[in-house]
mmCIF file of C-alpha atoms in Angstrom:
data_model
loop_
_atom_site.group_PDB
_atom_site.id
_atom_site.type_symbol
_atom_site.label_atom_id
_atom_site.label_comp_id
_atom_site.label_asym_id
_atom_site.label_seq_id
_atom_site.Cartn_x
_atom_site.Cartn_y
_atom_site.Cartn_z
ATOM 1 C CA MET A 209 14.498 20.908 -12.255
ATOM 2 C CA ASP A 210 13.160 22.931 -9.308
ATOM 3 C CA LYS A 211 15.171 22.123 -6.178
ATOM 4 C CA LYS A 212 11.980 21.440 -4.222
ATOM 5 C CA TYR A 213 11.586 18.211 -6.200
ATOM 6 C CA GLU A 214 15.181 17.039 -5.907
ATOM 7 C CA TYR A 215 16.084 14.188 -3.600
ATOM 8 C CA GLY A 216 17.851 15.223 -0.408
ATOM 9 C CA THR A 217 17.519 18.997 -0.713
ATOM 10 C CA ASP A 218 16.300 21.297 2.035
ATOM 11 C CA GLU A 219 13.648 22.513 -0.394
ATOM 12 C CA ASN A 220 12.362 18.986 -0.905
ATOM 13 C CA ARG A 221 12.280 18.316 2.822
ATOM 14 C CA ALA A 222 10.183 21.466 3.213
ATOM 15 C CA LEU A 223 7.836 20.247 0.459
ATOM 16 C CA LEU A 224 7.456 16.877 2.177
ATOM 17 C CA LYS A 225 6.670 18.545 5.504
ATOM 18 C CA ARG A 226 4.032 20.804 3.926
ATOM 19 C CA GLU A 227 2.408 17.866 2.184
ATOM 20 C CA THR A 228 2.343 15.798 5.383
ATOM 21 C CA GLU A 229 0.457 18.562 7.170
ATOM 22 C CA ASN A 230 -1.833 19.128 4.189
ATOM 23 C CA LEU A 231 -2.809 15.469 4.155
ATOM 24 C CA LEU A 232 -3.222 15.067 7.900
ATOM 25 C CA GLY A 233 -5.356 18.207 8.018
ATOM 26 C CA PHE A 234 -7.593 16.943 5.220
ATOM 27 C CA GLY A 235 -8.680 13.722 6.921
ATOM 28 C CA HIS A 236 -9.999 14.909 10.291
ATOM 29 C CA ARG A 237 -13.644 14.294 9.400
ATOM 30 C CA PHE A 238 -13.242 10.570 8.694
ATOM 31 C CA PRO A 239 -14.783 9.098 11.909
ATOM 32 C CA ALA A 240 -18.045 7.283 11.213
ATOM 33 C CA PRO A 241 -20.918 6.774 13.668
ATOM 34 C CA GLY A 242 -19.947 4.050 16.129
ATOM 35 C CA GLY A 243 -16.301 4.112 15.091
ATOM 36 C CA GLY A 244 -14.367 3.316 11.953
ATOM 37 C CA SER A 245 -13.638 5.425 8.920
ATOM 38 C CA ALA A 246 -15.892 6.835 6.272
ATOM 39 C CA TRP A 247 -14.735 7.025 2.680
ATOM 40 C CA LEU A 248 -13.875 10.684 2.122
ATOM 41 C CA ASP A 249 -15.217 12.694 -0.778
ATOM 42 C CA ASN A 250 -13.356 15.304 -2.800
ATOM 43 C CA GLU A 251 -13.551 17.854 0.027
ATOM 44 C CA GLY A 252 -12.737 15.491 2.892
ATOM 45 C CA ASN A 253 -16.338 14.917 4.012
ATOM 46 C CA PRO A 254 -17.741 11.441 4.730
ATOM 47 C CA ASP A 255 -19.422 9.727 1.772
ATOM 48 C CA PRO A 256 -21.942 7.289 3.311
ATOM 49 C CA SER A 257 -22.584 5.602 -0.067
ATOM 50 C CA HIS A 258 -19.300 3.696 0.328
ATOM 51 C CA GLY A 259 -20.123 2.390 3.794
ATOM 52 C CA ILE A 260 -17.569 1.914 6.548
ATOM 53 C CA GLN A 261 -14.769 -0.167 5.071
ATOM 54 C CA THR A 262 -12.338 -2.152 7.165
ATOM 55 C CA TRP A 263 -9.280 -1.490 5.001
ATOM 56 C CA ILE A 264 -9.970 2.240 4.834
ATOM 57 C CA THR A 265 -10.440 2.310 8.614
ATOM 58 C CA CYS A 266 -7.121 0.516 9.122
ATOM 59 C CA ARG A 267 -5.312 2.890 6.815
ATOM 60 C CA MET A 268 -6.631 5.892 8.716
ATOM 61 C CA ALA A 269 -5.642 4.344 12.049
ATOM 62 C CA HIS A 270 -2.141 3.871 10.638
ATOM 63 C CA VAL A 271 -1.915 7.378 9.151
ATOM 64 C CA TYR A 272 -3.006 9.122 12.338
ATOM 65 C CA SER A 273 -0.615 6.941 14.320
ATOM 66 C CA LEU A 274 2.036 8.599 12.173
ATOM 67 C CA GLY A 275 0.306 11.901 12.923
ATOM 68 C CA THR A 276 0.531 11.162 16.636
ATOM 69 C CA LEU A 277 4.282 10.609 16.379
ATOM 70 C CA LEU A 278 4.566 13.907 14.505
ATOM 71 C CA GLY A 279 2.542 15.761 17.138
ATOM 72 C CA HIS A 280 -0.291 16.597 14.749
ATOM 73 C CA PRO A 281 -3.177 17.895 16.900
ATOM 74 C CA GLY A 282 -6.114 15.533 17.357
ATOM 75 C CA SER A 283 -4.343 12.468 15.970
ATOM 76 C CA GLU A 284 -4.646 10.272 19.061
ATOM 77 C CA GLU A 285 -8.427 10.709 19.204
ATOM 78 C CA LEU A 286 -8.676 9.874 15.507
ATOM 79 C CA VAL A 287 -6.670 6.679 15.984
ATOM 80 C CA ASP A 288 -8.984 5.719 18.827
ATOM 81 C CA ALA A 289 -12.064 6.359 16.654
ATOM 82 C CA ALA A 290 -10.718 4.025 13.983
ATOM 83 C CA VAL A 291 -9.737 1.340 16.509
ATOM 84 C CA GLU A 292 -13.188 1.599 18.138
ATOM 85 C CA GLY A 293 -14.740 0.596 14.827
ATOM 86 C CA LEU A 294 -12.271 -2.241 14.288
ATOM 87 C CA LEU A 295 -12.933 -3.731 17.719
ATOM 88 C CA GLY A 296 -16.649 -2.937 17.445
ATOM 89 C CA HIS A 297 -19.082 -3.211 14.573
ATOM 90 C CA LEU A 298 -16.522 -4.090 11.887
ATOM 91 C CA HIS A 299 -15.475 -7.192 13.838
ATOM 92 C CA ASP A 300 -17.476 -10.410 13.435
ATOM 93 C CA ASP A 301 -17.874 -11.539 17.032
ATOM 94 C CA ALA A 302 -19.742 -14.710 16.011
ATOM 95 C CA ASN A 303 -17.300 -16.123 13.446
ATOM 96 C CA GLY A 304 -14.115 -14.201 14.127
ATOM 97 C CA GLY A 305 -12.206 -11.885 11.845
ATOM 98 C CA TRP A 306 -13.444 -8.716 10.186
ATOM 99 C CA TYR A 307 -16.196 -7.945 7.739
ATOM 100 C CA PRO A 308 -14.912 -6.224 4.580
ATOM 101 C CA GLU A 309 -17.295 -3.359 5.340
ATOM 102 C CA ILE A 310 -20.600 -2.450 6.901
ATOM 103 C CA THR A 311 -23.238 -0.124 5.545
ATOM 104 C CA TRP A 312 -23.855 3.213 7.223
ATOM 105 C CA ASP A 313 -26.780 1.621 9.077
ATOM 106 C CA GLY A 314 -24.745 -1.377 10.268
ATOM 107 C CA LYS A 315 -25.366 -4.201 7.760
ATOM 108 C CA PRO A 316 -22.183 -6.252 7.159
ATOM 109 C CA ALA A 317 -20.931 -7.263 3.725
ATOM 110 C CA PRO A 318 -20.262 -10.968 3.159
ATOM 111 C CA ASP A 319 -16.937 -12.822 3.076
ATOM 112 C CA LYS A 320 -13.630 -12.491 4.889
ATOM 113 C CA ILE A 321 -10.838 -10.992 2.812
ATOM 114 C CA CYS A 322 -7.101 -11.366 3.371
ATOM 115 C CA TYR A 323 -6.356 -7.878 2.020
ATOM 116 C CA ALA A 324 -8.456 -6.278 4.750
ATOM 117 C CA HIS A 325 -7.013 -8.492 7.480
ATOM 118 C CA ALA A 326 -3.450 -7.569 6.478
ATOM 119 C CA PHE A 327 -4.373 -3.937 7.041
ATOM 120 C CA VAL A 328 -5.885 -4.761 10.439
ATOM 121 C CA ILE A 329 -2.461 -6.112 11.418
ATOM 122 C CA LEU A 330 -0.808 -2.905 10.188
ATOM 123 C CA ALA A 331 -3.280 -0.772 12.138
ATOM 124 C CA GLY A 332 -2.658 -2.890 15.236
ATOM 125 C CA THR A 333 1.116 -2.501 15.021
ATOM 126 C CA SER A 334 0.908 1.271 14.582
ATOM 127 C CA ALA A 335 -1.632 1.797 17.362
ATOM 128 C CA THR A 336 0.473 -0.394 19.647
ATOM 129 C CA LEU A 337 3.661 1.477 18.788
ATOM 130 C CA ILE A 338 2.197 4.842 19.796
ATOM 131 C CA GLY A 339 0.775 3.447 23.034
ATOM 132 C CA ARG A 340 -2.951 3.658 22.355
ATOM 133 C CA PRO A 341 -4.767 1.630 25.017
ATOM 134 C CA LYS A 342 -6.614 -0.698 22.627
ATOM 135 C CA GLY A 343 -3.681 -1.179 20.245
ATOM 136 C CA PRO A 344 -2.331 -4.420 21.747
ATOM 137 C CA GLU A 345 -5.811 -5.983 21.850
ATOM 138 C CA LEU A 346 -6.352 -5.131 18.189
ATOM 139 C CA LEU A 347 -2.969 -6.519 17.173
ATOM 140 C CA GLU A 348 -3.479 -9.742 19.148
ATOM 141 C CA LYS A 349 -6.897 -10.352 17.589
ATOM 142 C CA ALA A 350 -5.610 -9.502 14.125
ATOM 143 C CA LEU A 351 -2.682 -11.904 14.304
ATOM 144 C CA ASP A 352 -4.854 -14.640 15.775
ATOM 145 C CA ALA A 353 -7.420 -14.393 12.974
ATOM 146 C CA TYR A 354 -4.786 -14.086 10.277
ATOM 147 C CA ASN A 355 -2.691 -17.008 11.485
ATOM 148 C CA LYS A 356 -5.735 -19.204 11.866
ATOM 149 C CA HIS A 357 -7.364 -18.522 8.518
ATOM 150 C CA PHE A 358 -5.076 -16.857 5.980
ATOM 151 C CA TRP A 359 -1.461 -17.873 6.442
ATOM 152 C CA ASP A 360 -0.544 -21.118 4.621
ATOM 153 C CA ASP A 361 2.704 -22.112 6.277
ATOM 154 C CA GLU A 362 3.194 -25.103 4.007
ATOM 155 C CA ILE A 363 3.789 -22.961 0.913
ATOM 156 C CA GLY A 364 4.683 -19.677 2.613
ATOM 157 C CA LEU A 365 1.918 -17.553 1.107
ATOM 158 C CA ALA A 366 -1.494 -16.262 2.152
ATOM 159 C CA VAL A 367 -4.838 -17.453 0.815
ATOM 160 C CA ASP A 368 -7.280 -14.785 -0.281
ATOM 161 C CA THR A 369 -11.011 -15.027 0.458
ATOM 162 C CA TRP A 370 -13.245 -17.076 2.765
ATOM 163 C CA ASN A 371 -16.979 -17.002 3.176
ATOM 164 C CA THR A 372 -18.241 -15.116 6.216
ATOM 165 C CA GLU A 373 -18.265 -18.192 8.450
ATOM 166 C CA PHE A 374 -14.731 -19.285 7.510
ATOM 167 C CA THR A 375 -16.061 -22.613 6.220
ATOM 168 C CA LYS A 376 -15.441 -22.271 2.463
ATOM 169 C CA LEU A 377 -12.238 -20.996 0.874
ATOM 170 C CA ASP A 378 -12.401 -19.399 -2.559
ATOM 171 C CA PRO A 379 -9.978 -21.002 -5.061
ATOM 172 C CA TYR A 380 -8.614 -17.602 -6.136
ATOM 173 C CA ARG A 381 -5.144 -16.701 -4.891
ATOM 174 C CA GLY A 382 -3.706 -13.221 -5.298
ATOM 175 C CA LEU A 383 -0.503 -11.263 -4.791
ATOM 176 C CA ASN A 384 -2.087 -7.952 -3.810
ATOM 177 C CA ALA A 385 -3.095 -9.406 -0.445
ATOM 178 C CA ASN A 386 0.328 -11.017 -0.111
ATOM 179 C CA MET A 387 2.029 -7.691 -0.823
ATOM 180 C CA HIS A 388 0.207 -5.990 2.025
ATOM 181 C CA THR A 389 0.779 -9.074 4.161
ATOM 182 C CA THR A 390 4.508 -8.594 3.559
ATOM 183 C CA GLU A 391 4.203 -4.964 4.650
ATOM 184 C CA ALA A 392 2.235 -5.967 7.741
ATOM 185 C CA PHE A 393 4.560 -8.829 8.707
ATOM 186 C CA LEU A 394 7.610 -6.578 8.474
ATOM 187 C CA ALA A 395 5.831 -4.068 10.707
ATOM 188 C CA VAL A 396 5.016 -6.784 13.256
ATOM 189 C CA ALA A 397 8.657 -7.833 13.374
ATOM 190 C CA ASP A 398 9.825 -4.242 13.755
ATOM 191 C CA VAL A 399 7.299 -3.338 16.460
ATOM 192 C CA THR A 400 7.153 -6.550 18.515
ATOM 193 C CA GLY A 401 10.570 -8.077 17.836
ATOM 194 C CA ASP A 402 9.016 -11.369 16.689
ATOM 195 C CA GLU A 403 11.347 -12.286 13.817
ATOM 196 C CA GLU A 404 9.142 -15.157 12.661
ATOM 197 C CA TYR A 405 7.072 -12.575 10.823
ATOM 198 C CA ARG A 406 10.132 -11.226 9.011
ATOM 199 C CA ARG A 407 10.981 -14.779 7.942
ATOM 200 C CA ARG A 408 7.446 -15.176 6.628
ATOM 201 C CA ALA A 409 7.776 -11.955 4.658
ATOM 202 C CA GLY A 410 10.948 -13.361 3.139
ATOM 203 C CA ARG A 411 9.149 -16.530 2.066
ATOM 204 C CA ILE A 412 6.523 -14.484 0.246
ATOM 205 C CA ILE A 413 9.207 -12.361 -1.375
ATOM 206 C CA ASP A 414 11.131 -15.395 -2.617
ATOM 207 C CA HIS A 415 8.019 -16.568 -4.473
ATOM 208 C CA VAL A 416 7.413 -13.122 -5.969
ATOM 209 C CA VAL A 417 10.999 -12.714 -7.153
ATOM 210 C CA ASP A 418 10.939 -16.160 -8.744
ATOM 211 C CA TRP A 419 7.653 -15.525 -10.573
ATOM 212 C CA ALA A 420 8.828 -12.112 -11.769
ATOM 213 C CA ALA A 421 12.278 -13.270 -12.875
ATOM 214 C CA ASN A 422 10.637 -15.940 -15.030
ATOM 215 C CA ASN A 423 8.182 -13.457 -16.578
ATOM 216 C CA GLU A 424 10.547 -10.686 -17.743
ATOM 217 C CA TRP A 425 10.068 -8.929 -14.378
ATOM 218 C CA ARG A 426 6.329 -8.462 -14.883
ATOM 219 C CA ILE A 427 4.705 -9.885 -11.762
ATOM 220 C CA PRO A 428 1.755 -12.262 -12.229
ATOM 221 C CA GLU A 429 -1.025 -10.982 -9.969
ATOM 222 C CA HIS A 430 -3.676 -13.707 -10.066
ATOM 223 C CA PHE A 431 -3.426 -17.445 -9.419
ATOM 224 C CA ASN A 432 -5.546 -20.573 -9.019
ATOM 225 C CA GLU A 433 -5.678 -22.614 -5.822
ATOM 226 C CA ASP A 434 -2.501 -24.501 -6.807
ATOM 227 C CA TRP A 435 -0.655 -21.202 -7.224
ATOM 228 C CA GLN A 436 -0.477 -21.475 -10.998
ATOM 229 C CA PRO A 437 -0.605 -18.016 -12.643
ATOM 230 C CA ASP A 438 -3.913 -17.077 -14.277
ATOM 231 C CA LEU A 439 -2.617 -14.569 -16.813
ATOM 232 C CA ASP A 440 -6.057 -14.086 -18.412
ATOM 233 C CA CYS A 441 -7.863 -13.162 -15.187
ATOM 234 C CA ASN A 442 -10.304 -10.272 -15.782
ATOM 235 C CA ARG A 443 -9.237 -9.786 -19.394
ATOM 236 C CA ASP A 444 -12.867 -8.733 -19.929
ATOM 237 C CA LYS A 445 -12.748 -6.310 -16.971
ATOM 238 C CA PRO A 446 -9.269 -4.835 -17.175
ATOM 239 C CA ASP A 447 -9.853 -1.941 -14.749
ATOM 240 C CA ASP A 448 -11.177 -4.018 -11.838
ATOM 241 C CA GLN A 449 -10.436 -2.137 -8.617
ATOM 242 C CA PHE A 450 -8.586 -4.992 -6.924
ATOM 243 C CA LYS A 451 -8.034 -7.624 -9.643
ATOM 244 C CA PRO A 452 -7.116 -5.812 -12.879
ATOM 245 C CA PHE A 453 -6.019 -7.800 -15.911
ATOM 246 C CA GLY A 454 -2.334 -8.053 -16.734
ATOM 247 C CA ALA A 455 0.658 -6.589 -14.976
ATOM 248 C CA THR A 456 0.291 -3.678 -12.566
ATOM 249 C CA PRO A 457 3.470 -1.570 -12.840
ATOM 250 C CA GLY A 458 2.625 0.236 -9.613
ATOM 251 C CA HIS A 459 2.782 -3.077 -7.798
ATOM 252 C CA GLY A 460 6.140 -3.866 -9.349
ATOM 253 C CA ILE A 461 7.344 -0.554 -7.946
ATOM 254 C CA GLU A 462 5.760 -1.159 -4.537
ATOM 255 C CA TRP A 463 7.271 -4.637 -4.336
ATOM 256 C CA SER A 464 10.687 -3.175 -5.187
ATOM 257 C CA ARG A 465 10.628 -1.087 -2.006
ATOM 258 C CA LEU A 466 9.316 -3.880 0.207
ATOM 259 C CA ILE A 467 11.906 -6.299 -1.168
ATOM 260 C CA THR A 468 14.652 -3.774 -0.440
ATOM 261 C CA GLN A 469 13.336 -3.181 3.072
ATOM 262 C CA TYR A 470 13.351 -6.914 3.719
ATOM 263 C CA ALA A 471 16.821 -7.352 2.206
ATOM 264 C CA LEU A 472 18.290 -4.680 4.477
ATOM 265 C CA SER A 473 16.632 -6.039 7.616
ATOM 266 C CA SER A 474 16.949 -9.785 7.023
ATOM 267 C CA ASP A 475 19.553 -12.192 8.338
ATOM 268 C CA ARG A 476 20.588 -13.239 4.830
ATOM 269 C CA ASP A 477 24.235 -13.048 3.825
ATOM 270 C CA ASP A 478 25.657 -10.260 1.701
ATOM 271 C CA ALA A 479 25.146 -12.191 -1.532
ATOM 272 C CA GLY A 480 21.531 -12.901 -0.665
ATOM 273 C CA ARG A 481 20.846 -9.288 0.171
ATOM 274 C CA LYS A 482 22.522 -8.083 -3.011
ATOM 275 C CA ALA A 483 20.440 -10.500 -5.097
ATOM 276 C CA LEU A 484 17.262 -9.112 -3.583
ATOM 277 C CA VAL A 485 18.251 -5.491 -4.200
ATOM 278 C CA ASP A 486 19.136 -6.435 -7.783
ATOM 279 C CA ALA A 487 15.665 -7.948 -8.146
ATOM 280 C CA ALA A 488 14.133 -4.768 -6.734
ATOM 281 C CA GLU A 489 15.983 -2.715 -9.337
ATOM 282 C CA HIS A 490 14.761 -4.999 -12.131
ATOM 283 C CA LEU A 491 11.158 -4.619 -10.960
ATOM 284 C CA PHE A 492 11.414 -0.846 -10.696
ATOM 285 C CA ASN A 493 13.037 -0.419 -14.088
ATOM 286 C CA ARG A 494 10.692 -2.836 -15.858
ATOM 287 C CA ALA A 495 7.645 -1.004 -14.504
ATOM 288 C CA LEU A 496 8.872 2.363 -15.743
ATOM 289 C CA GLU A 497 10.042 1.042 -19.105
ATOM 290 C CA ASP A 498 6.582 -0.435 -19.675
ATOM 291 C CA ALA A 499 4.335 2.251 -18.234
ATOM 292 C CA TRP A 500 5.953 5.700 -17.926
ATOM 293 C CA ASN A 501 4.961 8.131 -20.705
ATOM 294 C CA ARG A 502 4.157 5.239 -23.008
ATOM 295 C CA ASP A 503 0.927 6.617 -24.490
ATOM 296 C CA GLY A 504 2.082 10.064 -25.499
ATOM 297 C CA THR A 505 1.343 11.930 -22.280
ATOM 298 C CA ILE A 506 3.136 12.169 -18.976
ATOM 299 C CA GLY A 507 2.285 9.705 -16.237
ATOM 300 C CA LEU A 508 2.307 6.023 -15.256
ATOM 301 C CA ALA A 509 -0.204 3.689 -16.907
ATOM 302 C CA TYR A 510 -2.215 1.606 -14.455
ATOM 303 C CA THR A 511 -1.845 -1.756 -16.207
ATOM 304 C CA THR A 512 -0.070 -3.399 -19.140
ATOM 305 C CA ASP A 513 -0.438 -6.648 -21.010
ATOM 306 C CA TRP A 514 2.226 -9.338 -20.743
ATOM 307 C CA ASP A 515 4.265 -7.746 -23.517
ATOM 308 C CA GLY A 516 4.418 -4.444 -21.657
ATOM 309 C CA ASN A 517 1.808 -2.597 -23.727
ATOM 310 C CA PRO A 518 -0.461 -0.285 -21.697
ATOM 311 C CA VAL A 519 -4.024 -1.572 -21.254
ATOM 312 C CA VAL A 520 -5.612 0.762 -18.697
ATOM 313 C CA THR A 521 -3.950 4.117 -19.205
ATOM 314 C CA ASP A 522 -5.523 5.883 -16.207
ATOM 315 C CA ARG A 523 -3.091 7.303 -13.667
ATOM 316 C CA MET A 524 -3.740 6.178 -10.083
ATOM 317 C CA HIS A 525 -2.338 8.373 -7.335
ATOM 318 C CA TRP A 526 -1.049 5.442 -5.323
ATOM 319 C CA THR A 527 1.318 4.379 -8.108
ATOM 320 C CA LEU A 528 3.129 7.731 -7.941
ATOM 321 C CA ALA A 529 3.251 7.622 -4.154
ATOM 322 C CA GLU A 530 4.885 4.209 -4.317
ATOM 323 C CA ALA A 531 7.208 5.421 -7.073
ATOM 324 C CA VAL A 532 8.435 8.174 -4.743
ATOM 325 C CA ASN A 533 9.015 5.654 -1.957
ATOM 326 C CA ALA A 534 10.834 3.161 -4.167
ATOM 327 C CA SER A 535 13.012 5.701 -5.970
ATOM 328 C CA ALA A 536 14.060 7.291 -2.668
ATOM 329 C CA THR A 537 14.809 3.879 -1.178
ATOM 330 C CA LEU A 538 16.849 2.716 -4.169
ATOM 331 C CA ALA A 539 18.659 6.051 -4.325
ATOM 332 C CA LYS A 540 19.659 5.721 -0.691
ATOM 333 C CA VAL A 541 20.647 2.053 -0.926
ATOM 334 C CA THR A 542 22.452 2.026 -4.290
ATOM 335 C CA GLY A 543 23.657 5.633 -4.493
ATOM 336 C CA LYS A 544 22.722 5.712 -8.187
ATOM 337 C CA GLN A 545 21.851 9.079 -9.688
ATOM 338 C CA GLU A 546 19.152 7.559 -11.917
ATOM 339 C CA TYR A 547 16.915 6.930 -8.918
ATOM 340 C CA LYS A 548 17.407 10.472 -7.669
ATOM 341 C CA ASP A 549 16.400 11.698 -11.121
ATOM 342 C CA TRP A 550 13.267 9.558 -11.094
ATOM 343 C CA TYR A 551 12.399 10.829 -7.629
ATOM 344 C CA ALA A 552 12.488 14.430 -8.865
ATOM 345 C CA ARG A 553 10.345 13.583 -11.914
ATOM 346 C CA PHE A 554 7.776 11.876 -9.729
ATOM 347 C CA TRP A 555 7.494 14.753 -7.287
ATOM 348 C CA GLN A 556 7.150 17.285 -10.072
ATOM 349 C CA TYR A 557 4.327 15.198 -11.565
ATOM 350 C CA ILE A 558 2.631 14.829 -8.174
ATOM 351 C CA ASP A 559 2.825 18.546 -7.465
ATOM 352 C CA GLU A 560 1.579 19.547 -10.913
ATOM 353 C CA TYR A 561 -1.162 16.972 -11.441
ATOM 354 C CA LEU A 562 -2.102 15.048 -8.285
ATOM 355 C CA VAL A 563 -2.012 17.495 -5.394
ATOM 356 C CA ASP A 564 -5.314 19.335 -5.082
ATOM 357 C CA HIS A 565 -3.921 22.739 -4.165
ATOM 358 C CA GLU A 566 -7.425 24.108 -3.694
ATOM 359 C CA LYS A 567 -9.295 21.523 -1.603
ATOM 360 C CA GLY A 568 -6.489 19.430 -0.168
ATOM 361 C CA SER A 569 -5.211 15.858 -0.426
ATOM 362 C CA TRP A 570 -4.436 14.221 -3.795
ATOM 363 C CA PHE A 571 -6.696 13.386 -6.696
ATOM 364 C CA HIS A 572 -6.926 9.596 -6.691
ATOM 365 C CA GLN A 573 -7.465 8.906 -10.388
ATOM 366 C CA LEU A 574 -6.642 10.766 -13.610
ATOM 367 C CA ASP A 575 -7.105 9.836 -17.267
ATOM 368 C CA LYS A 576 -4.146 9.575 -19.644
ATOM 369 C CA ASP A 577 -4.414 13.318 -20.291
ATOM 370 C CA ASN A 578 -4.292 13.941 -16.535
ATOM 371 C CA HIS A 579 -7.888 15.029 -16.099
ATOM 372 C CA VAL A 580 -9.646 13.906 -12.917
ATOM 373 C CA LEU A 581 -11.638 10.660 -13.203
ATOM 374 C CA THR A 582 -13.918 8.940 -10.679
ATOM 375 C CA THR A 583 -14.614 5.563 -12.296
ATOM 376 C CA VAL A 584 -12.394 3.463 -10.000
ATOM 377 C CA TRP A 585 -11.474 5.867 -7.171
ATOM 378 C CA PRO A 586 -14.204 8.463 -6.633
ATOM 379 C CA GLY A 587 -13.371 11.154 -4.115
ATOM 380 C CA LYS A 588 -10.260 10.930 -1.920
ATOM 381 C CA SER A 589 -10.968 7.797 0.069
ATOM 382 C CA ASP A 590 -8.021 7.829 2.497
ATOM 383 C CA LEU A 591 -4.530 9.187 3.115
ATOM 384 C CA TYR A 592 -2.357 6.079 3.348
ATOM 385 C CA HIS A 593 -0.275 6.046 0.165
ATOM 386 C CA ALA A 594 0.169 9.799 -0.100
ATOM 387 C CA THR A 595 1.126 10.336 3.545
ATOM 388 C CA GLN A 596 3.716 7.566 3.452
ATOM 389 C CA ALA A 597 5.238 9.171 0.350
ATOM 390 C CA THR A 598 5.909 12.319 2.382
ATOM 391 C CA LEU A 599 7.730 10.362 5.106
ATOM 392 C CA ILE A 600 9.467 7.280 3.710
ATOM 393 C CA PRO A 601 12.019 9.306 1.681
ATOM 394 C CA LEU A 602 13.313 10.746 4.967
ATOM 395 C CA LEU A 603 13.503 7.496 6.937
ATOM 396 C CA ASP A 604 15.635 4.386 7.395
ATOM 397 C CA PRO A 605 14.768 2.115 4.424
ATOM 398 C CA ALA A 606 15.386 -1.015 6.499
ATOM 399 C CA VAL A 607 12.553 -0.269 8.935
ATOM 400 C CA SER A 608 8.769 -0.024 8.570
ATOM 401 C CA VAL A 609 7.480 3.526 8.360
ATOM 402 C CA ALA A 610 5.975 3.970 11.852
ATOM 403 C CA PRO A 611 8.897 2.602 13.908
ATOM 404 C CA ALA A 612 11.346 4.302 11.527
ATOM 405 C CA LEU A 613 9.593 7.630 12.097
ATOM 406 C CA LYS A 614 9.608 7.110 15.858
ATOM 407 C CA ALA A 615 13.338 6.337 15.800
ATOM 408 C CA SER A 616 14.084 9.329 13.575
ATOM 409 C CA LEU A 617 12.238 11.737 15.831
ATOM 410 C CA ALA A 618 13.909 10.298 18.928
ATOM 411 C CA ALA A 619 17.350 10.729 17.327
ATOM 412 C CA LYS A 620 16.616 14.382 16.593
ATOM 413 C CA GLU A 621 15.650 14.961 20.224
ATOM 414 C CA ALA A 622 18.721 13.229 21.610
#
């Protein structure tokens, strides 16, 4: 194995640094007219056909907040451009909250979606952390809307989708939105010191661990309004962009890192923390047993059925980014060589198949033979997953990425 892929080597740290700069350099053209982020095409140019999407805008605000901390030129202005859109035409001033997206000429899409609002919180925490003038306003509005409409304190989970006016709640419940809510809540706790949000993240995690432990560590993704798993959801549309049928191994991997982060930062006793890290290891290992190299070619299948058989065999870039984050985190926390070995495999795969060494950024979707596809993720929409994968392996696994990066840089200067 080339040392540049190996966990903890100087060569790997150099690779991570190069990739961070590659990614940050690729995204500079994202600002849309009036603020917000365009969806980027294969060369990093705005693709107006995808509109101005709230979640993409939030991700770019977060990424260039990381860029600001790193001293990447132009990052502060890019954060401000994203925040301008979030406080401007992406925000529904009449009904509160955020539209999922608006068209290039300003027409809003219907509904209010938890997934997008979780990312608004993340953008608000990052912009606040780096001292952008509108960051605190964005975070305050995001938490207000989220707490009012999405957080169900009785059960300790988030609901998913309202109509535009917040008068009718869809019966669907989903874990994807709750996963990014967990990420956002941990960031709020780390940035503001409000530990209530960490406790909320723990409540979500307890549900997820329980569901997974009772389903051979394959996490149910879709639920009805009573939070009963709907294991047949989208069986007829297995590659749905946000609600694919079956288990999503990449989410099992992503949850494993978030669960570990929570375990390390929570006020639970040693036994409670150990149980959570054990659960994280189960999720990580189940995902790879089910999906890695299962269909005769290298890579991680997007989805499996409930027996662990691959269904959608496409390779999504975000699953490898999260695999890097989780393997590095588990390597650091457990000290086990197996996670270091996985980390090296993942980075070799990323470098050989996902990084676009010609035009920049990462290809977002490949087929099972690792040829570029555009059916679910055309172009290179944003930089969120890939950029975090170049930073999280170097940072404190108990702390959200932006405050962990800030602390790491401050320690180096001290």
